[in-house]
GROMACS .gro file of C-alpha atoms in nm:
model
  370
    1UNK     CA    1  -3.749  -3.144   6.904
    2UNK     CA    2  -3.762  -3.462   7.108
    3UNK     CA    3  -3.610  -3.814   7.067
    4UNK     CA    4  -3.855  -4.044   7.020
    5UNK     CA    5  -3.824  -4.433   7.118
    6UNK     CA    6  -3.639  -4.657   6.909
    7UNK     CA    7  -3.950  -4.820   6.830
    8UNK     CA    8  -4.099  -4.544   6.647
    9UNK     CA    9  -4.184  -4.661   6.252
   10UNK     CA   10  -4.060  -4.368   5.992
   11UNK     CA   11  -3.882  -4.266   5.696
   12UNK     CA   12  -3.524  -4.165   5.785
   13UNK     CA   13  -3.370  -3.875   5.598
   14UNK     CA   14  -3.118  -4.062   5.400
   15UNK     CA   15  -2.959  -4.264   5.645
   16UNK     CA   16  -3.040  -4.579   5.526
   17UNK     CA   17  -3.102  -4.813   5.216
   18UNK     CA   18  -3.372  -5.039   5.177
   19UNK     CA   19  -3.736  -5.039   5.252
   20UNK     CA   20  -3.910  -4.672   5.424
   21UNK     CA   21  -4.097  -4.911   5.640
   22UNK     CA   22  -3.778  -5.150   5.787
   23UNK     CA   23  -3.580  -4.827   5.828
   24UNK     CA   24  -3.627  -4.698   6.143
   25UNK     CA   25  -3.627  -5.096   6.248
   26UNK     CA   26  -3.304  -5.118   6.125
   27UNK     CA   27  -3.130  -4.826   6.322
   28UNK     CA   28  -3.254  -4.987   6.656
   29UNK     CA   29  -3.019  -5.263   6.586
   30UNK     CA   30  -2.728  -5.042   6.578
   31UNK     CA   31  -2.614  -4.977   6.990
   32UNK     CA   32  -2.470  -4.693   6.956
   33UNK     CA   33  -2.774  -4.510   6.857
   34UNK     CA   34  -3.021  -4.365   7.158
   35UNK     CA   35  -3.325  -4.287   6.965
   36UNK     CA   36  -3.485  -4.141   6.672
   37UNK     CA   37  -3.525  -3.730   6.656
   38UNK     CA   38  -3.833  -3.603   6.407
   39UNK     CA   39  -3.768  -3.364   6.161
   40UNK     CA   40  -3.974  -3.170   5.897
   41UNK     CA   41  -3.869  -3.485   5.614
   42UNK     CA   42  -3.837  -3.750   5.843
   43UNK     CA   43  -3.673  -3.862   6.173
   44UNK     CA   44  -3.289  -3.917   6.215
   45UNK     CA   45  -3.101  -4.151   6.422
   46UNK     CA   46  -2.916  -3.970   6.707
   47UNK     CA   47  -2.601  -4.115   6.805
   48UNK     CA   48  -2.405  -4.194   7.182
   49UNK     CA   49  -2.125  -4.004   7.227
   50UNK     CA   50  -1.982  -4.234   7.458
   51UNK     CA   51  -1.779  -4.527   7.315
   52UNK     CA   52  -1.855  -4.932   7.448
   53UNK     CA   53  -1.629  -5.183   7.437
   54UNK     CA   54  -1.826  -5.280   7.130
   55UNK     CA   55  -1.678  -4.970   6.940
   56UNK     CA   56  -1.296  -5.020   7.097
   57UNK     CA   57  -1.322  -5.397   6.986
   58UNK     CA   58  -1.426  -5.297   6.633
   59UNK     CA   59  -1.152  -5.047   6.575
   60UNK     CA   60  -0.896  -5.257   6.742
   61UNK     CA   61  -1.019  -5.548   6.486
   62UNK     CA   62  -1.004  -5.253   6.207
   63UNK     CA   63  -0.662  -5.168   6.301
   64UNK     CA   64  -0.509  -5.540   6.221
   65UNK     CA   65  -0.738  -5.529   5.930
   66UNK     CA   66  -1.006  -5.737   6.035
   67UNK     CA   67  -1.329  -5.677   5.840
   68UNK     CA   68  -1.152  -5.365   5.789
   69UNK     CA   69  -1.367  -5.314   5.428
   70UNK     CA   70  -1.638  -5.354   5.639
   71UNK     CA   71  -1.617  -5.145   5.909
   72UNK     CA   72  -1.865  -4.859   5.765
   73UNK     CA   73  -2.175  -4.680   5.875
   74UNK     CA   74  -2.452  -4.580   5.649
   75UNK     CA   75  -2.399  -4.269   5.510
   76UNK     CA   76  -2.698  -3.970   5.553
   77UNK     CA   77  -2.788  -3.747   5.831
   78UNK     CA   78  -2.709  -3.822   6.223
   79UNK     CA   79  -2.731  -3.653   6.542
   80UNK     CA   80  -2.561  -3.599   6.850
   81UNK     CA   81  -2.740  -3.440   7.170
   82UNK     CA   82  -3.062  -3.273   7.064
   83UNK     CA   83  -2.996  -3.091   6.766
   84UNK     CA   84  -3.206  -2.786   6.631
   85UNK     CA   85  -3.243  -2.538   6.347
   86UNK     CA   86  -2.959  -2.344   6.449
   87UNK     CA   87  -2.718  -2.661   6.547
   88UNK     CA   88  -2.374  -2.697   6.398
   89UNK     CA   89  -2.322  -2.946   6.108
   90UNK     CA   90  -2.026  -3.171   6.051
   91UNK     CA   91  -1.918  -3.328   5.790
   92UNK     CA   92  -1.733  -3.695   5.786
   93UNK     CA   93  -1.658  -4.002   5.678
   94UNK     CA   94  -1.858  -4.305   5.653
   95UNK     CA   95  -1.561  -4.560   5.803
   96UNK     CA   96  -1.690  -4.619   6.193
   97UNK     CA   97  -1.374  -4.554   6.321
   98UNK     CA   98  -1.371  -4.150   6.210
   99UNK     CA   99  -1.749  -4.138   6.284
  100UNK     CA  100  -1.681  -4.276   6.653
  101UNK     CA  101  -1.388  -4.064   6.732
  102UNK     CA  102  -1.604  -3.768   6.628
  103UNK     CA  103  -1.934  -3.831   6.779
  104UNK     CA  104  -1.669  -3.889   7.083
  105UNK     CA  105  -1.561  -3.549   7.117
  106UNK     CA  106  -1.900  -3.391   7.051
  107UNK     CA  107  -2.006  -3.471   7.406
  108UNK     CA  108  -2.172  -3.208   7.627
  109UNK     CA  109  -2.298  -3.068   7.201
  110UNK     CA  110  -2.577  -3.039   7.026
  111UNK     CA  111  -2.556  -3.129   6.673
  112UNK     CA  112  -2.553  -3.267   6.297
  113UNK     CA  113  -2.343  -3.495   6.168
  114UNK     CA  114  -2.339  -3.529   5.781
  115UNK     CA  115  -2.197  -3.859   5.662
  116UNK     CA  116  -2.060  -3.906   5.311
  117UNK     CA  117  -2.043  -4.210   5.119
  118UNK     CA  118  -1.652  -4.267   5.122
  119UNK     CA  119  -1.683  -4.626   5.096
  120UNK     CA  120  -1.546  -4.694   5.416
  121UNK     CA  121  -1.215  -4.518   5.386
  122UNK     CA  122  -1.083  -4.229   5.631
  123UNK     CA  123  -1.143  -3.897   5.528
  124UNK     CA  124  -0.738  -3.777   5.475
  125UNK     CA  125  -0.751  -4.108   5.195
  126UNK     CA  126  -1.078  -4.058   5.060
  127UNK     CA  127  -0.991  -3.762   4.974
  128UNK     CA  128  -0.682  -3.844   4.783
  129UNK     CA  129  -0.939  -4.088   4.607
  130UNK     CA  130  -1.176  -3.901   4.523
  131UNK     CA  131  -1.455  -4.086   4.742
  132UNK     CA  132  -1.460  -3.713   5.013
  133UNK     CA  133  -1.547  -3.480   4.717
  134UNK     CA  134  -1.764  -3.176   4.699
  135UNK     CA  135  -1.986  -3.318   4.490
  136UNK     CA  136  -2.027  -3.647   4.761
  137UNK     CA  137  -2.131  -3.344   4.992
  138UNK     CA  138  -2.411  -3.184   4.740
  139UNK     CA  139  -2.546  -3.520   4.697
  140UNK     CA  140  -2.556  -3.595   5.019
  141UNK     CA  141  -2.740  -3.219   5.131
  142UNK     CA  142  -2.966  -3.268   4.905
  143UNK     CA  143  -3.039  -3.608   4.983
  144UNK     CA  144  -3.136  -3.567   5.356
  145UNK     CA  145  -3.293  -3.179   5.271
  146UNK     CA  146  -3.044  -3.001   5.487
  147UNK     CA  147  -3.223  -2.681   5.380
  148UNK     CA  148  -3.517  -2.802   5.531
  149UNK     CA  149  -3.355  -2.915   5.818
  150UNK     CA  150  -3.153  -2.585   5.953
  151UNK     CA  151  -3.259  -2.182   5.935
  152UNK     CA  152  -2.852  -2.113   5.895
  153UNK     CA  153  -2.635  -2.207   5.569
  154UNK     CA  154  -2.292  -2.333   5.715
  155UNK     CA  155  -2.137  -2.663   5.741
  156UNK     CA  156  -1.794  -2.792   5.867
  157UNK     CA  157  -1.586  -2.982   5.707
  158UNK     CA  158  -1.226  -3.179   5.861
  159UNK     CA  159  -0.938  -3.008   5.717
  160UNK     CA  160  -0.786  -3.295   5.613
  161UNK     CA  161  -1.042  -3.349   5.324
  162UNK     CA  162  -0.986  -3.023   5.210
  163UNK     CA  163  -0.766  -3.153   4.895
  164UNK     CA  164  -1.060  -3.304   4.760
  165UNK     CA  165  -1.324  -3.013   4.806
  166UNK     CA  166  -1.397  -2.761   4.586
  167UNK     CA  167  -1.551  -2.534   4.840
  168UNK     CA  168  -1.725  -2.269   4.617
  169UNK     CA  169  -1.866  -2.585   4.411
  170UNK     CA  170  -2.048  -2.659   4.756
  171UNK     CA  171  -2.152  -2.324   4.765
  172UNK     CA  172  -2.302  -2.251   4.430
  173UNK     CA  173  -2.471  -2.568   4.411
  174UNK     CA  174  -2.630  -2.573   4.776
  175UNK     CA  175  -2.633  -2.214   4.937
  176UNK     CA  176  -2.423  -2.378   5.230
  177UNK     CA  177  -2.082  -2.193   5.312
  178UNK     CA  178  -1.815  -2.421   5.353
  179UNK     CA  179  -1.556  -2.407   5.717
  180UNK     CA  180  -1.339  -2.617   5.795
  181UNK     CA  181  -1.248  -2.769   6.132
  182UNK     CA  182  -0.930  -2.859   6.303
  183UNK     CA  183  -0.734  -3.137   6.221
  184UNK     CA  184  -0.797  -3.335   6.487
  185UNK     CA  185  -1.122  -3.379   6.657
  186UNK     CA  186  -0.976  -3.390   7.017
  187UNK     CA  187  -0.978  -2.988   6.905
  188UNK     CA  188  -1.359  -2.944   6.798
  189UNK     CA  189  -1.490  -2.843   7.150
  190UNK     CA  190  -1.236  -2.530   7.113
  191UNK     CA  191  -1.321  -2.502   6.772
  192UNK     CA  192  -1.689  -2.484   6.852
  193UNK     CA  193  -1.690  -2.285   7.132
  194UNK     CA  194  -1.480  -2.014   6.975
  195UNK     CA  195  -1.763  -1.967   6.711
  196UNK     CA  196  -1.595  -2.193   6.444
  197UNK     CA  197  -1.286  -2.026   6.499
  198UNK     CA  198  -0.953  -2.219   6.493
  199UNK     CA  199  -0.636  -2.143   6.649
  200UNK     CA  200  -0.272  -2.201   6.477
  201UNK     CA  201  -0.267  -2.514   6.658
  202UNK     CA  202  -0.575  -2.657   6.525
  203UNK     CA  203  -0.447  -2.638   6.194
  204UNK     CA  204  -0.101  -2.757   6.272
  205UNK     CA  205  -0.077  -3.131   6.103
  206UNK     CA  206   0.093  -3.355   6.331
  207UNK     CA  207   0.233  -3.703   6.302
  208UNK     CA  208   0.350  -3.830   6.677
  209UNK     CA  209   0.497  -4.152   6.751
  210UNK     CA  210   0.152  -4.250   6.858
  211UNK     CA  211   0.024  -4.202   6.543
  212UNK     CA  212   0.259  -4.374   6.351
  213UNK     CA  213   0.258  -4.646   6.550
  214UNK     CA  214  -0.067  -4.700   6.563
  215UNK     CA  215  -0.079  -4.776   6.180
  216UNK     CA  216   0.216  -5.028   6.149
  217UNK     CA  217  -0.034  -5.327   6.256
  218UNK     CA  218  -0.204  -5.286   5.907
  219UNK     CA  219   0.110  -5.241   5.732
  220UNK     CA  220   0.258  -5.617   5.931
  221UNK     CA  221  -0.018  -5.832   5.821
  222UNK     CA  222   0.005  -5.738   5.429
  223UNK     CA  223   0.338  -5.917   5.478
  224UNK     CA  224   0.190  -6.214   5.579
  225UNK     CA  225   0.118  -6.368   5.241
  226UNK     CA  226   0.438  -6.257   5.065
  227UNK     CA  227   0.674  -6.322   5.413
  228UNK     CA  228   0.523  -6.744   5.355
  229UNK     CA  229   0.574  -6.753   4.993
  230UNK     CA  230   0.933  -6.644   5.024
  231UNK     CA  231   0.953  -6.875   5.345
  232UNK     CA  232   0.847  -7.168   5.146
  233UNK     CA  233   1.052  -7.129   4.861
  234UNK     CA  234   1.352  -7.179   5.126
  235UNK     CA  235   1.156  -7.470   5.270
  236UNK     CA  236   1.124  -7.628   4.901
  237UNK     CA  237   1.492  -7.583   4.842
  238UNK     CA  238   1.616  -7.711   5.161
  239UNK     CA  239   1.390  -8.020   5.075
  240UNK     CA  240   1.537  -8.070   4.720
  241UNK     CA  241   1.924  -8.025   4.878
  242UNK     CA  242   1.956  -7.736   4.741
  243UNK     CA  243   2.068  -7.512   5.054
  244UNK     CA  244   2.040  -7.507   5.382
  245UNK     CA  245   1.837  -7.227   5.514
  246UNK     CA  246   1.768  -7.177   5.881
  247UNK     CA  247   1.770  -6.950   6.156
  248UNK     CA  248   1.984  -6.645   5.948
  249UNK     CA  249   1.748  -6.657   5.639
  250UNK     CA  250   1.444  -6.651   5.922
  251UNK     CA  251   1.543  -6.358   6.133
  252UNK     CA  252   1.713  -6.147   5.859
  253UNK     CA  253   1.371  -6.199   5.618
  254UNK     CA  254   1.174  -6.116   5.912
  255UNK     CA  255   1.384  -5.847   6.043
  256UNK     CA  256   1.382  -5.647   5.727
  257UNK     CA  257   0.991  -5.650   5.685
  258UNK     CA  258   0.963  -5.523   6.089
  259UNK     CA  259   1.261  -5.247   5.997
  260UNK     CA  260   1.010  -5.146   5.676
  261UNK     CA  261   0.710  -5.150   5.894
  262UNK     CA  262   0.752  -5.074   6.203
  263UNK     CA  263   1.084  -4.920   6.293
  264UNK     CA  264   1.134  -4.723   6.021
  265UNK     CA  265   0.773  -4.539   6.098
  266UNK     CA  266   0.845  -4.510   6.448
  267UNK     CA  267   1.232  -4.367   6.413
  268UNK     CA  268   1.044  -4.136   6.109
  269UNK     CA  269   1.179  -3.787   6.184
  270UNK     CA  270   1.496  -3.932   6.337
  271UNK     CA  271   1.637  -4.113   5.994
  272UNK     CA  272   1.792  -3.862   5.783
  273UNK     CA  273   1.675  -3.790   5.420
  274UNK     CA  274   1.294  -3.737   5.325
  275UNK     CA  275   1.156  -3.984   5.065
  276UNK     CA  276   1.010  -4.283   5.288
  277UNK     CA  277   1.176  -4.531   5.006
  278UNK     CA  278   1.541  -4.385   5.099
  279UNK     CA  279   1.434  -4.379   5.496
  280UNK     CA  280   1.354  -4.765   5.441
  281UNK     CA  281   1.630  -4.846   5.227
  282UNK     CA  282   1.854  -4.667   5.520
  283UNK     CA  283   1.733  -4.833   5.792
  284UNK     CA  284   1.737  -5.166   5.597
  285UNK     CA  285   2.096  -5.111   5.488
  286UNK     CA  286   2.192  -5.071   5.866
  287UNK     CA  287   2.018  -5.382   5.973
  288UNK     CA  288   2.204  -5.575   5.664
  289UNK     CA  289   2.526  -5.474   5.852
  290UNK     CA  290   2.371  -5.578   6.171
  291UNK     CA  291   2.353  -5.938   6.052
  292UNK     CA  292   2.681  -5.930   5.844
  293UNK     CA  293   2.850  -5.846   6.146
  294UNK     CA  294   2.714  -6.084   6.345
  295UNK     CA  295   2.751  -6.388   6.160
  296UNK     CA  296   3.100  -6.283   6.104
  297UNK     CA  297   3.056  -6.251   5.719
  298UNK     CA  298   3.337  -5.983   5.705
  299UNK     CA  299   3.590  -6.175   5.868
  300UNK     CA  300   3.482  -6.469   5.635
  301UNK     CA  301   3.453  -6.299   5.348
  302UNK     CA  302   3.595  -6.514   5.106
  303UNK     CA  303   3.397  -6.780   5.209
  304UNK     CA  304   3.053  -6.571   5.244
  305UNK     CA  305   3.100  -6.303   5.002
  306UNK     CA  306   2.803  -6.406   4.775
  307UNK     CA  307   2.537  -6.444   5.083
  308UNK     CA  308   2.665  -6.134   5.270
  309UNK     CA  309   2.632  -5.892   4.953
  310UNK     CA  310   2.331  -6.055   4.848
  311UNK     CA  311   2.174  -5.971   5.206
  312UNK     CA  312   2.309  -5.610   5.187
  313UNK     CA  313   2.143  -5.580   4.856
  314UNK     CA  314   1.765  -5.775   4.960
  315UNK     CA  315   1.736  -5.679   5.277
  316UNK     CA  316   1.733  -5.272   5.222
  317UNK     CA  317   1.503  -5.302   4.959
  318UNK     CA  318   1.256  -5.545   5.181
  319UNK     CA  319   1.298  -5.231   5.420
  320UNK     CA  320   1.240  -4.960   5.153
  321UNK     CA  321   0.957  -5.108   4.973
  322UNK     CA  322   0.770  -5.129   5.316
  323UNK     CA  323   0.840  -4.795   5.399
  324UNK     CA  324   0.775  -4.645   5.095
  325UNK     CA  325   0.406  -4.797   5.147
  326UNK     CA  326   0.355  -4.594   5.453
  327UNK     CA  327   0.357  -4.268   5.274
  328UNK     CA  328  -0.023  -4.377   5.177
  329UNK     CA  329  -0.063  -4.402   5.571
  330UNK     CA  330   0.077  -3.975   5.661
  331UNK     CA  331  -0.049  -3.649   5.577
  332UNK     CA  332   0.326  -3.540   5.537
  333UNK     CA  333   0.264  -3.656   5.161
  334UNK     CA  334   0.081  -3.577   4.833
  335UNK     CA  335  -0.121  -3.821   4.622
  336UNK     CA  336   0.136  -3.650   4.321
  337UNK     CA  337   0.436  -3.652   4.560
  338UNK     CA  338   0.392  -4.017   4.607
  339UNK     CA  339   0.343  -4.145   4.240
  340UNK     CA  340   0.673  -3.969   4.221
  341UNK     CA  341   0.856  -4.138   4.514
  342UNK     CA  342   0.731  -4.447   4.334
  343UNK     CA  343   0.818  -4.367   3.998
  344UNK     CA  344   1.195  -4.335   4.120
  345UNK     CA  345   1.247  -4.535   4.380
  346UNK     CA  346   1.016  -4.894   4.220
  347UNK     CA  347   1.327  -5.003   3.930
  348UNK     CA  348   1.609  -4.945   4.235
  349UNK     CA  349   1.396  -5.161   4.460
  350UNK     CA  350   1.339  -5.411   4.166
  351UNK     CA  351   1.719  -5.463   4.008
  352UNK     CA  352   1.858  -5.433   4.394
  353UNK     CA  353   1.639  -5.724   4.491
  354UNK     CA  354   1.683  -5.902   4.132
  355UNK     CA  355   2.073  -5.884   4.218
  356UNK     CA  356   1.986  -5.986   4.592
  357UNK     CA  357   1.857  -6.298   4.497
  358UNK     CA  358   2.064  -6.397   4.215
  359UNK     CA  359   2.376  -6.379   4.462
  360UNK     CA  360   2.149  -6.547   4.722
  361UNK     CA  361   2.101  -6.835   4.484
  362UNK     CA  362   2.471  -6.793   4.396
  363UNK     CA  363   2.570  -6.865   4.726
  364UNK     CA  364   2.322  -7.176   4.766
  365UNK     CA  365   2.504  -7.320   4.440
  366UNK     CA  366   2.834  -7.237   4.570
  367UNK     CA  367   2.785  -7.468   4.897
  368UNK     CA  368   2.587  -7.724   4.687
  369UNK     CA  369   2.912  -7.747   4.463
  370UNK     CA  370   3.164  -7.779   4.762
   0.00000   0.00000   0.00000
């Protein structure tokens, strides 16, 4: 099998919607694609393994949600190399961040790459949702006619969308045996080379600093909207001489949603308990002291009683909701685990931060009176 030019006019196998004849137009467009390959039921698109700025851009834009909805790939049948009858298949994601960091370490490999229709999500979350299923894969085999593709009946699949596979479904459905691969794809040249074996290490889940702290961008910017209503509520009642919030009510707001989303992820495994709501509330609860002590609250407590306990009641549960929200973000959780994390930890959050803010208000009639 050889690549042929860009140029070439054909039907793809399943890689992309819309008219047979603006198909193989369309994948030209796309730069990280070298050619077109034929195959018995049509030509696929055979993918770079070497990332462009392009690619690092995108993700980077991904990362602080930019487009992030967006940021897909067709789903269908790719390449990588020159791929033949006997060439390994892999299973992934359609979000162009997991398809790029696996077409990445497939360098030096010839091979298939299946991509489902997750509707742009990662595979670990589309498989808590449902979207990385075995039936996605059967659909998807039979829509690019893997069987007429290969002579062998084995595909890979990530481990991490294992929770949402029925392999024997895949089996009985399709012929195709079902592996899976390492957790991480840095470990698929082992994987591969060993035959498809993995060692204890490839199937060790880890979550590094780097890994957690490469999510909390996401997590910052879905304060955005909540962190200016709440700042111009203060504005509106400092107009109406109400109170007069400043600088405290700024960094102590602001400093609990960073503790929620970015120190508490990063200081994970270092703050004792092990529900992410009780982590955040922790954390929160320490930086409520923080402030307390700093503005002297304790020593004033007569006069600052009401602002001080309010602040040791909002501000850890600012901190734990956050937190809490990154368990959707870690393999360390279930889908079931975390509806129960929610279940018990949502009405403490709620009356803590009810009470919070009635004191808060408290305190802004107490100094309006005097």
């Amino acid at each position: 099998m050889e690549k042929q030019s860009c140029c070439t006019k054909g039907k793809l196998v399943g890689s992309y919607p819309g008219k047979p004849g603006n198909e193989a137009i369309r994948s030209c467009h796309e730069k990280w694609v070298s050619g077109l390959m034929p195959v018995e039921n049509g030509q696929v698109p055979i993918a770079k393994t070497r990332l462009t700025f392009q690619d690092t851009w995108g993700s980077w834009k991904a990362r602080w949600t930019m487009g992030r909805m967006a940021y897909r790939i067709h789903p269908g049948l790719y390449g990588v190399g020159k791929p033949g009858r006997l060439s390994p298949v892999l299973v992934t994601a359609n979000y162009k961040m997991t398809f790029d960091r696996l077409r990445q370490e497939l360098a030096g490999f010839n091979a298939w790459i299946l991509v489902l229709d997750t509707k742009g999500i990662n595979v670990w979350c589309a498989a808590g949702k449902g979207t990385f299923s075995d039936q996605e894969v059967i659909r998807k085999i039979r829509a690019v006619g893997l069987d007429k593709i290969l002579d062998h009946r084995t595909i890979i699949l990530p481990q991490l969308g294992a929770t949402g596979v029925k392999a024997y479904e895949i089996t009985k459905e399709t012929g195709f045996q079902v592996v899976y691969g390492p957790v991480r794809a840095a470990d698929l040249p082992g994987f591969l080379n060993a035959g498809n074996t993995a060692t204890a290490k490839m199937r060790q889940v880890r979550f590094d600093f780097r890994d957690r702290i490469v999510l909390t961008p996401a997590e910052l910017v879905f304060t955005i909207k909540p962190a200016a209503i709440a700042f111009g509520v203060l504005f509106i009642l400092n107009s109406i001489g109400f109170g007069h919030y400043g600088l405290i009510e700024l960094y102590a707001l602001s400093g609990a949603l960073l503790t929620g989303c970015v120190l508490t992820p990063a200081l994970l495994p270092l703050i004792p308990g092990r529900a992410f709501a009780f982590k955040g509330a922790l954390t929160g609860l320490v930086f409520a002291i923080g402030v307390a002590l700093l503005n002297g609250w304790f020593a004033s407590f007569a006069e600052n009683w009401a602002k001080m306990i309010s602040f040791l009641m909002l501000l850890p549960a600012i901190s734990s909701f956050y937190a809490m929200n990154f368990t959707g973000s870690t393999t360390y959780t279930s889908p079931s685990g975390v509806n129960k994390e929610m279940r018990l930890a949502l009405p403490v959050m709620l009356t803590a931060a009810a009470c919070g803010i009635l004191l808060f208000l408290t305190d802004g009639i107490i100094r309006h009176i005097r």
